Coordinates of C-alpha atoms in Angstrom, one line a residue:
X1 CA 20.2 50.0 34.4
X2 CA 22.9 48.8 32.1
X3 CA 23.3 45.5 34.0
X4 CA 19.5 45.0 34.0
X5 CA 19.4 45.5 30.2
X6 CA 22.3 43.1 29.7
X7 CA 20.7 40.4 31.8
X8 CA 17.4 40.9 29.9
X9 CA 19.2 40.7 26.6
X10 CA 21.1 37.6 27.7
X11 CA 17.8 36.0 28.9
X12 CA 16.2 36.7 25.6
X13 CA 19.1 35.3 23.7
X14 CA 19.1 32.2 25.9
X15 CA 15.3 31.5 25.5
X16 CA 14.8 32.4 21.9
X17 CA 16.3 31.6 18.5
X18 CA 17.9 34.3 16.3
X19 CA 14.5 34.7 14.5
X20 CA 12.7 35.6 17.7
X21 CA 10.9 32.3 18.0
X22 CA 11.1 30.1 21.1
X23 CA 14.4 28.2 21.3
X24 CA 14.2 24.7 20.0
X25 CA 15.4 21.8 22.2
X26 CA 14.9 18.7 19.9
X27 CA 17.6 16.1 19.5
X28 CA 18.3 13.1 17.4
X29 CA 16.4 10.9 19.9
X30 CA 13.3 13.0 20.0
X31 CA 13.2 13.4 16.2
X32 CA 13.6 9.7 15.7
X33 CA 10.7 9.1 18.2
X34 CA 8.5 11.6 16.4
X35 CA 9.2 9.9 13.0
X36 CA 8.4 6.4 14.4
X37 CA 5.2 7.8 16.0
X38 CA 4.3 9.5 12.7
X39 CA 5.0 6.5 10.5
X40 CA 3.8 3.5 12.5
X41 CA 0.0 3.6 12.5
X42 CA -2.9 1.3 12.1
X43 CA -1.8 0.6 8.5
X44 CA 0.7 -1.9 10.0
X45 CA -2.3 -4.3 10.6
X46 CA -3.1 -4.6 6.9
X47 CA 0.5 -5.6 5.9
X48 CA -0.2 -9.3 6.3
X49 CA -3.0 -8.9 3.7
X50 CA -0.7 -6.9 1.4
X51 CA 2.0 -9.5 1.6
X52 CA -0.7 -12.2 0.8
X53 CA -1.6 -10.3 -2.4
X54 CA 2.0 -9.9 -3.6
X55 CA 3.7 -13.1 -2.2
X56 CA 6.9 -13.9 -0.5
X57 CA 9.1 -12.3 -3.2
X58 CA 7.3 -9.1 -4.3
X59 CA 5.8 -8.3 -0.8
X60 CA 9.1 -7.8 1.1
X61 CA 10.7 -6.3 -2.0
X62 CA 8.0 -3.6 -2.2
X63 CA 8.4 -3.0 1.6
X64 CA 12.1 -2.5 1.2
X65 CA 11.7 -0.4 -1.9
X66 CA 9.3 2.0 -0.2
X67 CA 11.5 2.2 2.8
X68 CA 14.4 3.3 0.6
X69 CA 12.2 5.8 -1.3
X70 CA 10.9 7.2 2.0
X71 CA 14.5 7.6 3.3
X72 CA 15.9 9.1 0.1
X73 CA 13.1 11.6 -0.3
X74 CA 13.3 12.6 3.3
X75 CA 17.0 13.4 2.9
X76 CA 16.1 15.7 0.0
X77 CA 13.3 17.4 1.9
X78 CA 15.6 17.8 5.0
X79 CA 18.0 19.9 2.9
X80 CA 15.1 22.2 2.0
X81 CA 14.5 23.3 5.6
X82 CA 16.7 26.4 5.2
X83 CA 16.8 28.5 2.1
X84 CA 18.7 31.7 1.1
X85 CA 17.0 35.0 1.9
X86 CA 17.4 38.4 3.4
X87 CA 18.7 36.7 6.5
X88 CA 21.3 34.1 5.6
X89 CA 19.8 30.5 5.5
X90 CA 16.3 31.4 6.6
X91 CA 14.2 28.7 8.2
X92 CA 11.1 27.2 6.6
X93 CA 8.9 26.3 9.5
X94 CA 6.3 24.2 7.6
X95 CA 6.0 22.0 4.5
X96 CA 4.1 24.8 2.7
X97 CA 6.8 27.2 3.6
X98 CA 9.3 24.9 1.8
X99 CA 7.1 24.7 -1.3
X100 CA 6.6 28.5 -1.3
X101 CA 10.3 29.2 -0.8
X102 CA 11.7 26.7 -3.4
X103 CA 8.9 26.5 -6.0
X104 CA 6.5 29.4 -5.5
X105 CA 3.8 30.4 -7.9
X106 CA 0.9 28.1 -8.7
X107 CA 2.8 25.1 -7.3
X108 CA 2.1 26.5 -3.8
X109 CA -1.7 26.3 -4.5
X110 CA -1.4 22.8 -6.0
X111 CA 0.6 21.5 -3.0
X112 CA -1.8 23.2 -0.6
X113 CA -4.8 21.5 -2.3
X114 CA -2.9 18.1 -2.2
X115 CA -2.1 18.6 1.5
X116 CA -5.6 19.4 2.5
X117 CA -7.1 16.7 0.3
X118 CA -4.7 14.2 2.0
X119 CA -5.9 15.6 5.4
X120 CA -9.6 15.1 4.6
X121 CA -8.9 11.5 3.4
X122 CA -6.8 10.6 6.4
X123 CA -9.3 12.0 8.9
X124 CA -12.2 10.1 7.2
X125 CA -10.0 7.0 7.4
X126 CA -9.4 7.6 11.1
X127 CA -13.1 8.0 11.8
X128 CA -14.0 4.8 10.0
X129 CA -11.1 2.7 11.5
X130 CA -11.7 3.9 15.1
X131 CA -15.4 3.1 14.8
X132 CA -14.6 -0.4 13.3
X133 CA -12.2 -1.0 16.2
X134 CA -14.9 -0.2 18.8
X135 CA -17.4 -2.5 17.0
X136 CA -14.7 -5.2 17.0
X137 CA -14.6 -4.9 20.8
X138 CA -18.4 -5.7 21.0
X139 CA -18.1 -8.4 18.4
X140 CA -15.2 -10.0 20.3
X141 CA -17.2 -10.3 23.4
X142 CA -20.3 -11.5 21.5
X143 CA -18.2 -14.3 19.8
X144 CA -16.7 -15.3 23.1
X145 CA -20.1 -15.5 24.7
X146 CA -22.1 -17.1 21.8
X147 CA -19.5 -18.9 19.8
X148 CA -17.5 -18.0 16.7
X149 CA -20.4 -18.8 14.3
X150 CA -22.8 -16.5 16.0
X151 CA -24.4 -13.7 14.1
X152 CA -22.9 -10.6 15.9
X153 CA -24.1 -7.8 13.6
X154 CA -23.3 -4.4 15.1
X155 CA -23.7 -1.0 13.3
X156 CA -20.7 1.3 13.3
X157 CA -22.6 4.5 12.8
X158 CA -23.2 5.2 16.5
X159 CA -19.5 4.9 17.1
X160 CA -18.8 7.4 14.3
X161 CA -21.1 9.8 16.0
X162 CA -19.4 9.2 19.4
X163 CA -16.0 9.7 17.7
X164 CA -17.2 13.0 16.2
X165 CA -18.5 14.2 19.6
X166 CA -15.2 13.4 21.3
X167 CA -13.3 15.4 18.6
X168 CA -15.6 18.4 19.1
X169 CA -14.9 18.3 22.8
X170 CA -11.1 17.9 22.4
X171 CA -11.0 20.7 19.8
X172 CA -12.1 23.1 22.6
X173 CA -8.9 22.6 24.6
X174 CA -6.6 25.6 24.0
X175 CA -3.2 24.8 22.6
X176 CA -4.1 21.1 22.4
X177 CA -1.4 20.7 19.7
X178 CA 1.2 21.5 22.3
X179 CA 0.4 18.6 24.7
X180 CA 3.6 16.7 24.3
X181 CA 2.3 13.7 26.2
X182 CA 0.1 12.8 23.2
X183 CA 3.2 11.8 21.3
X184 CA 4.2 9.4 24.1
X185 CA 0.7 8.1 24.4
X186 CA 0.5 7.6 20.6
X187 CA 3.8 5.7 20.5
X188 CA 2.7 3.5 23.4
X189 CA -0.6 2.7 21.7
X190 CA 1.0 2.0 18.3
X191 CA 3.6 -0.4 19.7
X192 CA 1.0 -2.0 22.0
X193 CA -1.5 -3.0 19.3
X194 CA 1.2 -3.8 16.8
X195 CA 3.0 -6.0 19.3
X196 CA -0.3 -7.8 20.2
X197 CA -0.9 -8.5 16.6
X198 CA 2.6 -9.7 16.1
X199 CA 2.5 -11.9 19.2
X200 CA -0.8 -13.5 18.3
X201 CA 0.6 -14.2 14.8
X202 CA 3.7 -15.9 16.2
X203 CA 1.5 -18.0 18.5
X204 CA -0.7 -19.0 15.6
X205 CA 2.3 -20.1 13.5
X206 CA 3.7 -22.1 16.4
X207 CA 0.4 -23.7 17.2
X208 CA -0.1 -27.5 16.8
X209 CA -1.6 -28.5 13.4
X210 CA -1.1 -25.1 11.9
X211 CA -1.1 -25.2 8.1
X212 CA -2.0 -22.5 5.7
X213 CA -1.3 -22.0 2.0
X214 CA 1.3 -19.5 1.0
X215 CA 3.2 -19.0 -2.2
X216 CA 6.0 -17.0 -3.8
X217 CA 3.5 -14.9 -5.8
X218 CA 0.7 -14.6 -3.2
X219 CA -3.0 -15.4 -3.9
X220 CA -3.4 -17.8 -6.8
X221 CA -5.4 -16.7 -9.9
X222 CA -8.2 -19.1 -10.6
X223 CA -8.2 -20.5 -7.0
X224 CA -8.3 -17.5 -4.6
X225 CA -9.0 -14.7 -7.0
X226 CA -9.8 -14.0 -10.7
X227 CA -7.2 -12.5 -13.0
X228 CA -8.7 -9.0 -12.8
X229 CA -9.0 -9.2 -9.0
X230 CA -5.3 -10.3 -8.8
X231 CA -4.2 -7.1 -10.7
X232 CA -6.5 -4.8 -8.7
X233 CA -5.6 -6.2 -5.3
X234 CA -1.9 -6.2 -6.1
X235 CA -2.1 -2.4 -6.8
X236 CA -4.2 -2.0 -3.7
X237 CA -1.6 -3.8 -1.6
X238 CA 1.2 -1.5 -3.1
X239 CA -1.0 1.5 -2.1
X240 CA -1.4 0.1 1.4
X241 CA 2.4 -0.2 1.8
X242 CA 3.0 3.2 0.4
X243 CA 0.4 4.7 2.8
X244 CA 2.0 3.0 5.7
X245 CA 5.3 4.8 5.0
X246 CA 4.0 8.3 4.3
X247 CA 5.2 11.1 6.5
X248 CA 6.6 13.7 4.2
X249 CA 3.9 16.3 5.0
X250 CA 5.0 16.5 8.6
X251 CA 8.8 16.0 8.1
X252 CA 9.6 19.8 8.1
X253 CA 7.5 20.2 11.3
X254 CA 9.5 17.5 13.0
X255 CA 12.8 19.1 11.8
X256 CA 11.6 22.5 13.1
X257 CA 11.8 21.1 16.7
X258 CA 15.6 20.3 16.4
X259 CA 18.3 22.5 17.9
X260 CA 20.1 24.7 15.5
X261 CA 23.5 23.1 16.3
X262 CA 24.5 20.7 14.9
X263 CA 22.9 21.6 11.6
X264 CA 19.2 20.5 11.5
X265 CA 19.5 18.8 8.1
X266 CA 22.3 16.5 9.2
X267 CA 20.5 15.5 12.4
X268 CA 17.2 15.0 10.5
X269 CA 18.9 12.7 8.0
X270 CA 20.3 10.5 10.8
X271 CA 16.9 10.6 12.5
X272 CA 15.1 9.5 9.3
X273 CA 17.6 6.6 8.9
X274 CA 16.9 5.5 12.5
X275 CA 13.2 6.0 12.2
X276 CA 12.6 4.4 8.8
X277 CA 14.9 1.5 9.7
X278 CA 13.1 0.7 12.9
X279 CA 9.7 1.0 11.1
X280 CA 10.8 -1.2 8.3
X281 CA 12.0 -3.9 10.7
X282 CA 8.6 -3.8 12.5
X283 CA 6.7 -3.8 9.2
X284 CA 8.6 -6.8 7.8
X285 CA 8.0 -8.8 11.0
X286 CA 4.2 -7.9 11.1
X287 CA 3.8 -8.5 7.4
X288 CA 5.7 -11.8 6.9
X289 CA 4.7 -13.4 10.2
X290 CA 1.1 -12.3 9.6
X291 CA 1.2 -13.9 6.2
X292 CA 2.8 -17.1 7.6
X293 CA -0.1 -17.2 10.2
X294 CA -3.0 -16.7 7.8
X295 CA -1.6 -17.5 4.3
X296 CA -3.5 -16.4 1.3
X297 CA -6.7 -15.9 3.4
X298 CA -5.1 -13.2 5.5
X299 CA -7.8 -10.6 6.5
X300 CA -7.5 -6.9 5.7
X301 CA -6.9 -6.2 9.3
X302 CA -6.1 -9.2 11.5
X303 CA -7.4 -7.5 14.7
X304 CA -10.7 -6.0 13.5
X305 CA -11.2 -8.7 10.7
X306 CA -11.1 -11.5 13.4
X307 CA -8.1 -13.4 12.3
X308 CA -8.0 -14.1 16.0
X309 CA -10.9 -14.8 18.4
X310 CA -9.1 -15.7 21.6
X311 CA -8.0 -14.5 24.1
X312 CA -10.9 -12.2 23.6
X313 CA -9.7 -9.8 26.3
X314 CA -6.4 -9.3 24.5
X315 CA -8.2 -8.6 21.2
X316 CA -10.4 -6.0 23.1
X317 CA -7.3 -4.4 24.5
X318 CA -5.6 -4.1 21.1
X319 CA -8.7 -2.5 19.5
X320 CA -9.1 -0.1 22.4
X321 CA -5.4 0.9 21.8
X322 CA -6.2 1.5 18.1
X323 CA -9.2 3.7 19.0
X324 CA -7.2 5.8 21.6
X325 CA -4.4 6.2 19.1
X326 CA -6.8 7.4 16.4
X327 CA -8.7 9.8 18.7
X328 CA -5.5 11.6 19.4
X329 CA -4.2 11.2 15.8
X330 CA -7.3 12.8 14.4
X331 CA -7.2 15.8 16.7
X332 CA -3.5 16.5 16.5
X333 CA -3.4 15.9 12.8
X334 CA -6.0 18.5 12.1
X335 CA -4.3 21.0 14.6
X336 CA -1.0 20.3 13.0
X337 CA -2.2 21.0 9.4
X338 CA -4.3 24.1 10.4
X339 CA -1.8 25.8 12.6
X340 CA 1.3 25.0 10.5
X341 CA -0.2 25.9 7.1
X342 CA -0.2 29.6 8.1
X343 CA 3.2 29.5 9.8
X344 CA 1.9 30.1 13.3
X345 CA 3.8 28.6 16.3
X346 CA 4.2 24.9 15.5
X347 CA 6.9 23.9 18.0
X348 CA 6.7 20.7 20.0
X349 CA 3.7 19.2 18.1
X350 CA 3.0 15.6 19.1
X351 CA 3.0 14.1 15.6
X352 CA 0.7 11.2 14.8
X353 CA -0.1 9.4 11.7

């Protein structure tokens, strides 16, 4: 009886953390992968347009500035994962737990409103972007068949309805947020369509007779845009870049997958450095080479905005990758916010942004 109790106690200690939750197994590598998956999204495809609005000087400077801001704030947030309490250095399992523990009061309500408002905005954006990508597949085939000047007008509303139906079906899967293969699938899809866009941009720059207008300050007032449009679009470009880096609302959930030793905050800081550095390198390449390819006329999204027409099958593949990424991102994003806002089990969440 004593031996049985000892084995049972040892088994419990081996499989669970000191707070009774399932033992975490995350490492520097898995945390870095989650961060890259969370940060790199379809926003990367608009960076060429953003650089076009800001120019060769301000564009990369803003990208580097936001990368530093993201890394710096992530290190501050990583130190908030544990807080003093009845049990020494209690864990905060979610972003809202951190706010409740360190700020409390009305600030918890305000941050909760902000988090859910962000969730609503992001999911609306996912719905619209996914439907636009599917429309782009039809348009690509239409242009290939009828010529680039053909009128290929296709409504996106049916695809929004299809997207909604898919989400309803996926939401019926129990514990969907624990399907770890979604993180892998999302990472593959993200790198796939980003790499396709980058490769096509390089091919366009290297093409014979390629010449586009670029400048140190971006689009020219009085030529490309009016003075008021220049100001408005510059702020919009800065907003696009800021959105492309945002992952603070899921940082704590990523950190909560890490092993307790070495200390989670130290590992998370290293993971943030690796993840943000990799993301910044990719963003700089996509943004600057995309601007070199299209100049001041860069489209808002060079895959769905038809900066490229051929090879049409590659454009189709890239847009299908975007749609698949966003289908999973929508579902997991909602599951993540709903399950984690009330501190239920949030381990091993495939994080997508």
